[in-house]
GROMACS .gro file of C-alpha atoms in nm:
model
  229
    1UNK     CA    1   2.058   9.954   2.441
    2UNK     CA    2   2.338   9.899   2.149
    3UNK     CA    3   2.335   9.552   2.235
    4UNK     CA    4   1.954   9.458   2.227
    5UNK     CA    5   1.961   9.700   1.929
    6UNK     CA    6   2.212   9.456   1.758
    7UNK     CA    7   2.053   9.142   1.852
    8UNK     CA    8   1.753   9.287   1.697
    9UNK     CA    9   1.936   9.398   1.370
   10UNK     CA   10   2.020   9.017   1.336
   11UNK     CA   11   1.718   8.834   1.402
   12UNK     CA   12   1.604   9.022   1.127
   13UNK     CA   13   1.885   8.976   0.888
   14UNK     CA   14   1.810   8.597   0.968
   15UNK     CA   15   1.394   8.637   0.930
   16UNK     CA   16   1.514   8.836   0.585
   17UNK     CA   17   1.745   8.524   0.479
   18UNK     CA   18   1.456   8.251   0.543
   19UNK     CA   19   1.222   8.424   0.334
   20UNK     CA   20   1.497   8.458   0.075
   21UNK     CA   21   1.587   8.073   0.101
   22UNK     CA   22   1.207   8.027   0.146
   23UNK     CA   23   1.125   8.200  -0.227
   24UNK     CA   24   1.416   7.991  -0.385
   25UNK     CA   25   1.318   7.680  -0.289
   26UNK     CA   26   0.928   7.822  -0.417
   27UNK     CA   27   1.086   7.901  -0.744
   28UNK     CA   28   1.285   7.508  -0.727
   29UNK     CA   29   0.966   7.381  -0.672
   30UNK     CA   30   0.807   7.538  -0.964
   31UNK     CA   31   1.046   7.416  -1.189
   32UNK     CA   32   1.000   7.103  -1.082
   33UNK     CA   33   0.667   7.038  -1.085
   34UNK     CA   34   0.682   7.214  -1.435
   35UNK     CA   35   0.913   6.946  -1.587
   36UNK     CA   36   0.684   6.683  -1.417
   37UNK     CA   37   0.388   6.867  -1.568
   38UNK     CA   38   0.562   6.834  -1.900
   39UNK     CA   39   0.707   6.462  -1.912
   40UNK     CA   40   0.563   6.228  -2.117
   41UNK     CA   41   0.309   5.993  -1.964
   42UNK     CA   42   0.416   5.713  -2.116
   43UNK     CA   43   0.740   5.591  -2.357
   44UNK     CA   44   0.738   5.297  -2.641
   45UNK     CA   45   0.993   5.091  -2.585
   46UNK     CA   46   1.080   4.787  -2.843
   47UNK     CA   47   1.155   4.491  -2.698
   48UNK     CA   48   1.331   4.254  -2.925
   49UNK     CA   49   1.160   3.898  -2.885
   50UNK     CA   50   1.446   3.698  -2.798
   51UNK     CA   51   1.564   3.818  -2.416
   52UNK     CA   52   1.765   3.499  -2.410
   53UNK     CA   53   2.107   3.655  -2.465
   54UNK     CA   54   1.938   3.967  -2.279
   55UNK     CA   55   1.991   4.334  -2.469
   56UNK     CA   56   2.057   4.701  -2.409
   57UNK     CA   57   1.885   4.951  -2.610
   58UNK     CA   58   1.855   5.302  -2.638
   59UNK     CA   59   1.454   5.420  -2.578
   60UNK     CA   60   1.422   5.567  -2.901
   61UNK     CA   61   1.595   5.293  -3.107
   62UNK     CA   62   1.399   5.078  -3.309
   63UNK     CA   63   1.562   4.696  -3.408
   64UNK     CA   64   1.452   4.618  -3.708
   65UNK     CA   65   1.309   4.297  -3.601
   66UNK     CA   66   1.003   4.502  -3.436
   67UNK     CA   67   0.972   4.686  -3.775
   68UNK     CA   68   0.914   4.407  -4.007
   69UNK     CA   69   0.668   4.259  -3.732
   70UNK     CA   70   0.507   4.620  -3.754
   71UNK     CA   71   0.522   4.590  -4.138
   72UNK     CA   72   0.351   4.257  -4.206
   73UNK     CA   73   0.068   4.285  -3.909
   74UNK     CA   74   0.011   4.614  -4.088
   75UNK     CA   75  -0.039   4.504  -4.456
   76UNK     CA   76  -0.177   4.167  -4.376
   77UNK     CA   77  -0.442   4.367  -4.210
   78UNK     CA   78  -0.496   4.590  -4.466
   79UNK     CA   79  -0.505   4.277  -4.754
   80UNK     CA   80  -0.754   4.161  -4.525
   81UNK     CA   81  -1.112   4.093  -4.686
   82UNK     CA   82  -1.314   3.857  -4.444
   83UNK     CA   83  -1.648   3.871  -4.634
   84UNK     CA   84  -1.665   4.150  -4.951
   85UNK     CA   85  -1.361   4.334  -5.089
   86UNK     CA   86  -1.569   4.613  -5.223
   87UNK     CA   87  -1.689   4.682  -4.815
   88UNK     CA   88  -1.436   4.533  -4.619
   89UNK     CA   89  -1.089   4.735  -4.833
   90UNK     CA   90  -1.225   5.108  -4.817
   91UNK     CA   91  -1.299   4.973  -4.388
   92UNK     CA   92  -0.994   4.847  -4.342
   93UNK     CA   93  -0.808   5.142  -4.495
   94UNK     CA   94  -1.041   5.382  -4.205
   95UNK     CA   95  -0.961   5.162  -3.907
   96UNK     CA   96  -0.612   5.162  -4.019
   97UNK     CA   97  -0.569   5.529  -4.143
   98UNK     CA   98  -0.344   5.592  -3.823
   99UNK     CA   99  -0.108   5.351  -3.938
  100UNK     CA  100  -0.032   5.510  -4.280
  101UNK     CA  101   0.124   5.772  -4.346
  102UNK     CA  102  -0.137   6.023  -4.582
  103UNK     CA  103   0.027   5.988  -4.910
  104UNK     CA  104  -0.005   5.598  -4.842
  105UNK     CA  105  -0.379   5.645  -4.782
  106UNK     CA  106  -0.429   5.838  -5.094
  107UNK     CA  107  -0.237   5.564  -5.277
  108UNK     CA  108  -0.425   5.302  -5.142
  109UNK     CA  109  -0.779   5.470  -5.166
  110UNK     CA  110  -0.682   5.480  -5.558
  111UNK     CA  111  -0.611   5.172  -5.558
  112UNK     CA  112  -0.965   5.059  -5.446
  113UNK     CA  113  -1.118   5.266  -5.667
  114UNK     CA  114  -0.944   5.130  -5.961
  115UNK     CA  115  -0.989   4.749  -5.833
  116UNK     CA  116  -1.353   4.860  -5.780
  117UNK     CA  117  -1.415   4.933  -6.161
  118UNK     CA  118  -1.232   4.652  -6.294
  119UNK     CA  119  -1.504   4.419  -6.086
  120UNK     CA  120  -1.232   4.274  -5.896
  121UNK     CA  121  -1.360   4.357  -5.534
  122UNK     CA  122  -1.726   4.221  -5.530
  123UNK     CA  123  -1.773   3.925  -5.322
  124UNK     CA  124  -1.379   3.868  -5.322
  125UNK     CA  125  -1.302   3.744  -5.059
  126UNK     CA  126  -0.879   3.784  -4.961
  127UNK     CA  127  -0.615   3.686  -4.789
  128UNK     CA  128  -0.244   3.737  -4.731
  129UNK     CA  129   0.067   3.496  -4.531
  130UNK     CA  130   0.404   3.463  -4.537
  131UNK     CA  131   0.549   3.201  -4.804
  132UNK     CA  132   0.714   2.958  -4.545
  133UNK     CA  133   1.104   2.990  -4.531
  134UNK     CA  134   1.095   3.337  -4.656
  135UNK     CA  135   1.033   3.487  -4.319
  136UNK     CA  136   1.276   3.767  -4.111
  137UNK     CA  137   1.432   3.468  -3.897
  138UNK     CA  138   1.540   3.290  -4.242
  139UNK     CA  139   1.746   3.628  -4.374
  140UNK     CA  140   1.732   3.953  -4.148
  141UNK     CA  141   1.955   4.163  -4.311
  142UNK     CA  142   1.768   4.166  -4.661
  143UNK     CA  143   1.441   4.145  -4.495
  144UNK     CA  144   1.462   4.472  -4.337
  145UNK     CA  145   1.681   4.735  -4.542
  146UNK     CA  146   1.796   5.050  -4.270
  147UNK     CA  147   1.817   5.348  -4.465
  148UNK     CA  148   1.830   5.587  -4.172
  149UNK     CA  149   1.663   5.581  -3.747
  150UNK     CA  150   1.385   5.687  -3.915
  151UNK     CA  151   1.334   5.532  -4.200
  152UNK     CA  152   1.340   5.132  -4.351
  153UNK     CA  153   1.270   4.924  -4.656
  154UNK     CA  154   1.102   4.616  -4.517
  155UNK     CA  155   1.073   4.285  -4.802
  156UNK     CA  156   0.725   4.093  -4.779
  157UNK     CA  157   0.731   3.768  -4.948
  158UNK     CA  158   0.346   3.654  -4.939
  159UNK     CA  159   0.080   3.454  -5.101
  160UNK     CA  160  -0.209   3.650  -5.151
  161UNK     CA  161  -0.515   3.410  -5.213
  162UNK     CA  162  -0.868   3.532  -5.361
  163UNK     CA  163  -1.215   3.343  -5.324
  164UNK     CA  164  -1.536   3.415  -5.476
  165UNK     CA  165  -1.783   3.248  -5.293
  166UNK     CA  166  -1.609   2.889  -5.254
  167UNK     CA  167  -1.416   2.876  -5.565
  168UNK     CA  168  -1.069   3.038  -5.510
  169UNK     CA  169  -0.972   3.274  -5.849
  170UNK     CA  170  -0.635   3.371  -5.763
  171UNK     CA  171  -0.339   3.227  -5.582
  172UNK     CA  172  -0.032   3.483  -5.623
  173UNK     CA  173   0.306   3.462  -5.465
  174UNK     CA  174   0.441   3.859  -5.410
  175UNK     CA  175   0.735   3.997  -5.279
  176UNK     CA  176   0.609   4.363  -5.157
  177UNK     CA  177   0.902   4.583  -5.087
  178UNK     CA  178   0.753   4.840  -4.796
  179UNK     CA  179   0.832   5.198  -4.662
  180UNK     CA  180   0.846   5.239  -4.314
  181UNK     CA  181   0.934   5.541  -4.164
  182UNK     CA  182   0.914   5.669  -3.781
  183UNK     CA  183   0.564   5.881  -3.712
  184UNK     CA  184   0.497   5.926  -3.334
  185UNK     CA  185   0.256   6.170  -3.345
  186UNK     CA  186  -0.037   6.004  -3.235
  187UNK     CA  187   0.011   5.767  -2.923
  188UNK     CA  188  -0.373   5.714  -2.863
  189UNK     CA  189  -0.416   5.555  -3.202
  190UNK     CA  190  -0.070   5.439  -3.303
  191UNK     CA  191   0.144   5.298  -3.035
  192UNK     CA  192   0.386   5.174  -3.203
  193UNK     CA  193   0.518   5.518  -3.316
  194UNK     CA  194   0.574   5.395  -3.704
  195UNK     CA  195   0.363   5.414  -4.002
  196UNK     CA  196   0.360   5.257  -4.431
  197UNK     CA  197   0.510   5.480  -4.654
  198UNK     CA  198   0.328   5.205  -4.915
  199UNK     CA  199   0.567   5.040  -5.220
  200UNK     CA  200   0.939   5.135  -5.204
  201UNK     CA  201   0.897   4.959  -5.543
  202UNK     CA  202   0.655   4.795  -5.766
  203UNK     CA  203   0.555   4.439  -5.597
  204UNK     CA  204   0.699   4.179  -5.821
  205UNK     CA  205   0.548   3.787  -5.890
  206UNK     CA  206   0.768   3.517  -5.735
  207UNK     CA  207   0.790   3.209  -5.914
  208UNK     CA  208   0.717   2.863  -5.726
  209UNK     CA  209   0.977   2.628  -5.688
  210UNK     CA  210   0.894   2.358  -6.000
  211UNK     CA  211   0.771   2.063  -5.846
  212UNK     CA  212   0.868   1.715  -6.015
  213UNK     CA  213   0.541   1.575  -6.150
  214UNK     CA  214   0.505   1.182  -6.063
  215UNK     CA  215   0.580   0.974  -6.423
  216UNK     CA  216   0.225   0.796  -6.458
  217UNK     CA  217   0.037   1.121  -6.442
  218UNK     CA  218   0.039   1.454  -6.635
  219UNK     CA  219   0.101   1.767  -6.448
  220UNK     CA  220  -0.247   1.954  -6.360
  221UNK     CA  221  -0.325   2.257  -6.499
  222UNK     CA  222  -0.344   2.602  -6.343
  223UNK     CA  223  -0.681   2.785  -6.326
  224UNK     CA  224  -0.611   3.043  -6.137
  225UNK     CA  225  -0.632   3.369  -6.240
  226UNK     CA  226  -0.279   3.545  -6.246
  227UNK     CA  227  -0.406   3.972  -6.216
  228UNK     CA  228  -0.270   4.208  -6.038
  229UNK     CA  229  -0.123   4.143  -5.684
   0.00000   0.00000   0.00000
């Protein structure tokens, strides 16, 4: 009997250490699907352009070549007025609203409502591109300044070009220095994890290159109206 009594005792001291084992590898699986449950669906990654000369990157690192690409997209978009400034600014500053941070927006919605009273919106019809050779490929380093990971100064040099009706009033060439600063906190509507900060100083006029004016014939004169930027 003491020896069907043992063999008893330890069939179920095994039974008692599968259900132990069993219960760990519950609680494992727990865990598990817990940090599953709780990774992110999806990571932004920034892809420099240029995969020539191929590149290693850290996830969260952002070159500054994808900010200033961020940057102009942004406020080309937002200097953007297809048909009438007084309609199509407050728009664009709604549709765009995710891509700026709130004290921008505020700035920006002042801005309108001070261009709006002067009469310079109304039927203006605007535009903003990059002056040619004054792009990020012709000087990187003082087209995007890094302050910190999270934070840039990105330098715009634009003409900014304003019609009313067919008769263009105002040809301007800018240099917009930009705050950019890291905001991920709305994937849905900003993918690109990065938002304006607006002016990092006041946008200053850039003066054209003189060009010679031929011998037998006077130099024309400008119309255009100079105004704000």
């Amino acid at each position: 009997m003491s020896r069907f009594k043992n063999e008893v005792m330890h069939l179920q001291a095994h039974v008692k250490t599968l259900r132990l084992g069993a219960a760990a590898l519950f609680v494992v699986a727990l865990l598990l699907g817990f940090g599953w449950w709780s990774a992110p669906k999806s990571l932004t990654i920034h892809v420099p352009p240029d995969l020539r000369s191929g590149s290693t990157r850290k996830w969260w690192d952002v070159p500054p070549e994808s900010v200033y690409a961020f940057t102009f997209y942004i406020w080309q978009q937002a200097q953007r007025w297809p048909t009438n400034g007084e309609e199509d600014y407050p728009r664009n500053l709604k549709a765009l609203s995710a891509y700026l941070t709130p004290s921008c927006r505020s700035f920006l919605q002042q801005d309108y409502e001070f261009r709006r009273s002067n009469g310079e919106l109304r039927q203006r019809v605007r535009g903003i591109y990059e002056i040619p050779g004054r792009g990020y490929g012709d000087d990187p380093t003082s087209r995007v300044q890094v302050v910190s990971p999270n934070n840039w100064i990105v330098t715009l040099d634009v003409s900014a070009d304003e019609y009313l009706g067919s008769e263009q009033v105002k040809r301007a060439l800018v240099r917009y220095a930009l705050k950019v600063e890291r905001m991920d906190v709305d994937p849905e509507h900003n993918p690109f994890g990065l938002a304006l900060d607006c002016y990092a100083s006041a946008p200053q006029r850039i003066e054209p290159a003189p060009a010679p004016a031929p011998a037998s014939q006077p130099a024309a004169a400008n119309h255009l109206q100079g105004g704000a930027p």
